[in-house]
Amino acid sequence: MRFLLRLLLLLVLSSFLLRHYGAFLAENLWHMYSAGNGELLNRLPGITKDHPQGGLAEANPPPGVLPRHELTPGAIDPRVTQSNIRNTICRPGYTATVRPPFKYTNAMKHHLMRVYGARGSIHDYELDHLVPLELGGCPSCETNLWPQSRKVFSRGE
């Protein structure tokens, strides 16, 4: 049973990541860079077409598309455990019971926009959880929240 729950959790997380970051991955998967010095580690040919051999700047998405790992590494909710999973994330409507109130999220959005250096109106951003609440992400941890731009970016913008 635990194996099936873990498999389900893995499938849900994979689906979430592909849905939210699939376009970025399709454009940039052919470059793999070292996190330390930005050195090109590997080239995966044939995944995308008509892309010149570019540098690190081409592999970086515009600000606000993805969270910055040093600011938002993600955090899990310590109240969600394997023993209570049926009463927490597997219960319909669970996220509504743990989602922080507007007063908290609005203040946190203002704070994180300053931390991230996000420009524009607060209405141009949505406060997003890196680890989704449906998967046991911490609802109010600053390390699990980031200001995601509502603007859809096109290549070269």
PDB file of C-alpha atoms in Angstrom:
ATOM      1  CA  MET A   1       0.000   0.000   0.000  1.00  0.00           C
ATOM      2  CA  ARG A   2       2.844   2.395   0.849  1.00  0.00           C
ATOM      3  CA  PHE A   3       4.436   1.647  -2.490  1.00  0.00           C
ATOM      4  CA  LEU A   4       1.220   2.544  -4.304  1.00  0.00           C
ATOM      5  CA  LEU A   5       0.839   5.780  -2.346  1.00  0.00           C
ATOM      6  CA  ARG A   6       4.426   6.760  -3.111  1.00  0.00           C
ATOM      7  CA  LEU A   7       3.948   5.887  -6.772  1.00  0.00           C
ATOM      8  CA  LEU A   8       0.779   7.990  -6.886  1.00  0.00           C
ATOM      9  CA  LEU A   9       2.604  10.868  -5.202  1.00  0.00           C
ATOM     10  CA  LEU A  10       5.422  10.605  -7.751  1.00  0.00           C
ATOM     11  CA  LEU A  11       2.963  10.577 -10.654  1.00  0.00           C
ATOM     12  CA  VAL A  12       1.078  13.605  -9.340  1.00  0.00           C
ATOM     13  CA  LEU A  13       4.314  15.533  -8.784  1.00  0.00           C
ATOM     14  CA  SER A  14       5.597  14.616 -12.269  1.00  0.00           C
ATOM     15  CA  SER A  15       2.329  15.708 -13.834  1.00  0.00           C
ATOM     16  CA  PHE A  16       2.443  19.009 -11.950  1.00  0.00           C
ATOM     17  CA  LEU A  17       6.025  19.744 -12.985  1.00  0.00           C
ATOM     18  CA  LEU A  18       5.391  18.891 -16.632  1.00  0.00           C
ATOM     19  CA  ARG A  19       2.232  20.986 -16.717  1.00  0.00           C
ATOM     20  CA  HIS A  20       3.926  24.038 -15.166  1.00  0.00           C
ATOM     21  CA  TYR A  21       7.463  23.760 -16.553  1.00  0.00           C
ATOM     22  CA  GLY A  22       7.077  21.602 -19.681  1.00  0.00           C
ATOM     23  CA  ALA A  23       7.458  24.468 -22.157  1.00  0.00           C
ATOM     24  CA  PHE A  24      10.607  25.702 -20.443  1.00  0.00           C
ATOM     25  CA  LEU A  25      12.075  22.199 -20.421  1.00  0.00           C
ATOM     26  CA  ALA A  26      11.269  21.640 -24.080  1.00  0.00           C
ATOM     27  CA  GLU A  27      13.162  24.802 -24.997  1.00  0.00           C
ATOM     28  CA  ASN A  28      16.143  24.319 -22.682  1.00  0.00           C
ATOM     29  CA  LEU A  29      16.601  20.599 -22.033  1.00  0.00           C
ATOM     30  CA  TRP A  30      19.334  20.303 -24.630  1.00  0.00           C
ATOM     31  CA  HIS A  31      21.684  22.392 -22.401  1.00  0.00           C
ATOM     32  CA  MET A  32      22.912  21.124 -19.061  1.00  0.00           C
ATOM     33  CA  TYR A  33      25.056  23.498 -17.024  1.00  0.00           C
ATOM     34  CA  SER A  34      27.098  23.149 -13.884  1.00  0.00           C
ATOM     35  CA  ALA A  35      25.429  24.976 -11.006  1.00  0.00           C
ATOM     36  CA  GLY A  36      28.840  26.033  -9.704  1.00  0.00           C
ATOM     37  CA  ASN A  37      30.464  27.842 -12.609  1.00  0.00           C
ATOM     38  CA  GLY A  38      27.959  27.710 -15.456  1.00  0.00           C
ATOM     39  CA  GLU A  39      30.154  25.416 -17.561  1.00  0.00           C
ATOM     40  CA  LEU A  40      28.334  23.517 -20.301  1.00  0.00           C
ATOM     41  CA  LEU A  41      28.297  19.894 -19.112  1.00  0.00           C
ATOM     42  CA  ASN A  42      26.412  18.101 -21.829  1.00  0.00           C
ATOM     43  CA  ARG A  43      24.550  18.697 -25.033  1.00  0.00           C
ATOM     44  CA  LEU A  44      21.528  16.582 -25.817  1.00  0.00           C
ATOM     45  CA  PRO A  45      21.118  16.849 -29.604  1.00  0.00           C
ATOM     46  CA  GLY A  46      17.846  16.281 -31.394  1.00  0.00           C
ATOM     47  CA  ILE A  47      15.507  17.337 -28.593  1.00  0.00           C
ATOM     48  CA  THR A  48      14.875  20.764 -30.045  1.00  0.00           C
ATOM     49  CA  LYS A  49      15.443  21.948 -33.584  1.00  0.00           C
ATOM     50  CA  ASP A  50      16.877  25.109 -35.102  1.00  0.00           C
ATOM     51  CA  HIS A  51      18.675  26.215 -31.942  1.00  0.00           C
ATOM     52  CA  PRO A  52      22.196  27.548 -32.305  1.00  0.00           C
ATOM     53  CA  GLN A  53      24.850  26.513 -29.827  1.00  0.00           C
ATOM     54  CA  GLY A  54      24.267  29.221 -27.259  1.00  0.00           C
ATOM     55  CA  GLY A  55      25.593  30.266 -23.906  1.00  0.00           C
ATOM     56  CA  LEU A  56      24.209  30.213 -20.397  1.00  0.00           C
ATOM     57  CA  ALA A  57      22.046  33.296 -20.954  1.00  0.00           C
ATOM     58  CA  GLU A  58      19.894  31.420 -23.467  1.00  0.00           C
ATOM     59  CA  ALA A  59      19.206  28.651 -20.956  1.00  0.00           C
ATOM     60  CA  ASN A  60      17.984  31.061 -18.269  1.00  0.00           C
ATOM     61  CA  PRO A  61      14.270  31.851 -18.345  1.00  0.00           C
ATOM     62  CA  PRO A  62      13.078  35.445 -17.844  1.00  0.00           C
ATOM     63  CA  PRO A  63      12.766  36.575 -14.216  1.00  0.00           C
ATOM     64  CA  GLY A  64       9.576  35.376 -12.539  1.00  0.00           C
ATOM     65  CA  VAL A  65       9.104  32.253 -14.663  1.00  0.00           C
ATOM     66  CA  LEU A  66      10.813  29.880 -12.227  1.00  0.00           C
ATOM     67  CA  PRO A  67      11.655  30.310  -8.539  1.00  0.00           C
ATOM     68  CA  ARG A  68      15.253  30.959  -7.485  1.00  0.00           C
ATOM     69  CA  HIS A  69      16.532  27.925  -5.602  1.00  0.00           C
ATOM     70  CA  GLU A  70      18.556  29.958  -3.093  1.00  0.00           C
ATOM     71  CA  LEU A  71      15.411  31.852  -2.069  1.00  0.00           C
ATOM     72  CA  THR A  72      12.773  29.132  -2.530  1.00  0.00           C
ATOM     73  CA  PRO A  73      14.226  25.651  -2.010  1.00  0.00           C
ATOM     74  CA  GLY A  74      10.800  24.269  -1.086  1.00  0.00           C
ATOM     75  CA  ALA A  75       9.448  23.040   2.237  1.00  0.00           C
ATOM     76  CA  ILE A  76       7.125  20.298   3.309  1.00  0.00           C
ATOM     77  CA  ASP A  77       4.418  20.546   5.938  1.00  0.00           C
ATOM     78  CA  PRO A  78       5.618  18.691   9.049  1.00  0.00           C
ATOM     79  CA  ARG A  79       1.970  17.996   9.945  1.00  0.00           C
ATOM     80  CA  VAL A  80       1.658  15.677   6.917  1.00  0.00           C
ATOM     81  CA  THR A  81       3.101  12.250   7.684  1.00  0.00           C
ATOM     82  CA  GLN A  82       2.810   8.786   6.221  1.00  0.00           C
ATOM     83  CA  SER A  83       0.604   7.763   9.159  1.00  0.00           C
ATOM     84  CA  ASN A  84      -1.940  10.572   8.664  1.00  0.00           C
ATOM     85  CA  ILE A  85      -1.873  10.884   4.868  1.00  0.00           C
ATOM     86  CA  ARG A  86      -5.470   9.635   4.541  1.00  0.00           C
ATOM     87  CA  ASN A  87      -6.695  12.436   6.790  1.00  0.00           C
ATOM     88  CA  THR A  88      -4.543  15.136   5.190  1.00  0.00           C
ATOM     89  CA  ILE A  89      -3.520  15.321   1.522  1.00  0.00           C
ATOM     90  CA  CYS A  90      -5.695  12.378   0.447  1.00  0.00           C
ATOM     91  CA  ARG A  91      -8.840  13.982   1.850  1.00  0.00           C
ATOM     92  CA  PRO A  92     -10.985  15.979  -0.605  1.00  0.00           C
ATOM     93  CA  GLY A  93     -10.858  19.685   0.217  1.00  0.00           C
ATOM     94  CA  TYR A  94      -7.700  19.381   2.319  1.00  0.00           C
ATOM     95  CA  THR A  95      -5.903  22.349   0.738  1.00  0.00           C
ATOM     96  CA  ALA A  96      -8.740  24.722   1.644  1.00  0.00           C
ATOM     97  CA  THR A  97      -8.238  23.810   5.307  1.00  0.00           C
ATOM     98  CA  VAL A  98      -4.509  24.659   5.331  1.00  0.00           C
ATOM     99  CA  ARG A  99      -4.275  27.548   2.859  1.00  0.00           C
ATOM    100  CA  PRO A 100      -3.144  30.702   4.701  1.00  0.00           C
ATOM    101  CA  PRO A 101      -5.564  33.649   4.978  1.00  0.00           C
ATOM    102  CA  PHE A 102      -5.446  36.515   2.461  1.00  0.00           C
ATOM    103  CA  LYS A 103      -3.982  38.929   5.020  1.00  0.00           C
ATOM    104  CA  TYR A 104      -0.945  36.661   5.449  1.00  0.00           C
ATOM    105  CA  THR A 105      -0.470  35.823   1.758  1.00  0.00           C
ATOM    106  CA  ASN A 106      -0.844  39.447   0.653  1.00  0.00           C
ATOM    107  CA  ALA A 107       1.841  40.594   3.117  1.00  0.00           C
ATOM    108  CA  MET A 108       4.055  37.656   2.109  1.00  0.00           C
ATOM    109  CA  LYS A 109       3.607  38.475  -1.588  1.00  0.00           C
ATOM    110  CA  HIS A 110       4.737  42.079  -0.966  1.00  0.00           C
ATOM    111  CA  HIS A 111       7.736  40.816   1.018  1.00  0.00           C
ATOM    112  CA  LEU A 112       8.767  38.193  -1.562  1.00  0.00           C
ATOM    113  CA  MET A 113       8.390  40.647  -4.446  1.00  0.00           C
ATOM    114  CA  ARG A 114      10.958  42.862  -2.681  1.00  0.00           C
ATOM    115  CA  VAL A 115      13.245  39.879  -1.980  1.00  0.00           C
ATOM    116  CA  TYR A 116      13.015  38.675  -5.594  1.00  0.00           C
ATOM    117  CA  GLY A 117      13.309  42.199  -7.004  1.00  0.00           C
ATOM    118  CA  ALA A 118      10.031  41.724  -8.860  1.00  0.00           C
ATOM    119  CA  ARG A 119       8.891  44.797 -10.782  1.00  0.00           C
ATOM    120  CA  GLY A 120       5.382  45.922 -11.536  1.00  0.00           C
ATOM    121  CA  SER A 121       2.114  45.699  -9.697  1.00  0.00           C
ATOM    122  CA  ILE A 122       1.326  43.116  -7.061  1.00  0.00           C
ATOM    123  CA  HIS A 123      -1.507  42.090  -9.394  1.00  0.00           C
ATOM    124  CA  ASP A 124       1.075  41.007 -11.988  1.00  0.00           C
ATOM    125  CA  TYR A 125       2.147  38.167  -9.666  1.00  0.00           C
ATOM    126  CA  GLU A 126       0.615  35.218  -7.932  1.00  0.00           C
ATOM    127  CA  LEU A 127       2.039  33.719  -4.751  1.00  0.00           C
ATOM    128  CA  ASP A 128       2.881  30.142  -5.679  1.00  0.00           C
ATOM    129  CA  HIS A 129       3.997  27.109  -3.689  1.00  0.00           C
ATOM    130  CA  LEU A 130       7.042  25.260  -5.012  1.00  0.00           C
ATOM    131  CA  VAL A 131       5.912  22.038  -3.333  1.00  0.00           C
ATOM    132  CA  PRO A 132       2.145  22.009  -3.952  1.00  0.00           C
ATOM    133  CA  LEU A 133      -0.188  21.791  -0.968  1.00  0.00           C
ATOM    134  CA  GLU A 134      -1.751  18.718  -2.588  1.00  0.00           C
ATOM    135  CA  LEU A 135       1.598  16.948  -2.188  1.00  0.00           C
ATOM    136  CA  GLY A 136       2.209  18.029   1.396  1.00  0.00           C
ATOM    137  CA  GLY A 137       3.953  21.347   0.763  1.00  0.00           C
ATOM    138  CA  CYS A 138       4.179  23.818   3.604  1.00  0.00           C
ATOM    139  CA  PRO A 139       1.323  26.309   3.163  1.00  0.00           C
ATOM    140  CA  SER A 140       2.933  29.301   4.905  1.00  0.00           C
ATOM    141  CA  CYS A 141       6.701  28.677   4.840  1.00  0.00           C
ATOM    142  CA  GLU A 142       8.587  31.497   3.120  1.00  0.00           C
ATOM    143  CA  THR A 143      10.980  28.870   1.726  1.00  0.00           C
ATOM    144  CA  ASN A 144       8.089  27.235  -0.152  1.00  0.00           C
ATOM    145  CA  LEU A 145       6.584  30.432  -1.601  1.00  0.00           C
ATOM    146  CA  TRP A 146       7.612  32.638  -4.522  1.00  0.00           C
ATOM    147  CA  PRO A 147       6.072  35.431  -6.602  1.00  0.00           C
ATOM    148  CA  GLN A 148       5.217  33.829  -9.946  1.00  0.00           C
ATOM    149  CA  SER A 149       4.640  36.250 -12.785  1.00  0.00           C
ATOM    150  CA  ARG A 150       1.195  36.060 -14.355  1.00  0.00           C
ATOM    151  CA  LYS A 151       2.692  37.329 -17.626  1.00  0.00           C
ATOM    152  CA  VAL A 152       3.292  34.673 -20.261  1.00  0.00           C
ATOM    153  CA  PHE A 153       6.737  35.084 -21.742  1.00  0.00           C
ATOM    154  CA  SER A 154       7.581  34.337 -25.326  1.00  0.00           C
ATOM    155  CA  ARG A 155      11.031  33.398 -26.595  1.00  0.00           C
ATOM    156  CA  GLY A 156      13.256  36.459 -26.910  1.00  0.00           C
ATOM    157  CA  GLU A 157      11.157  38.643 -24.622  1.00  0.00           C
TER     158      GLU A 157
END
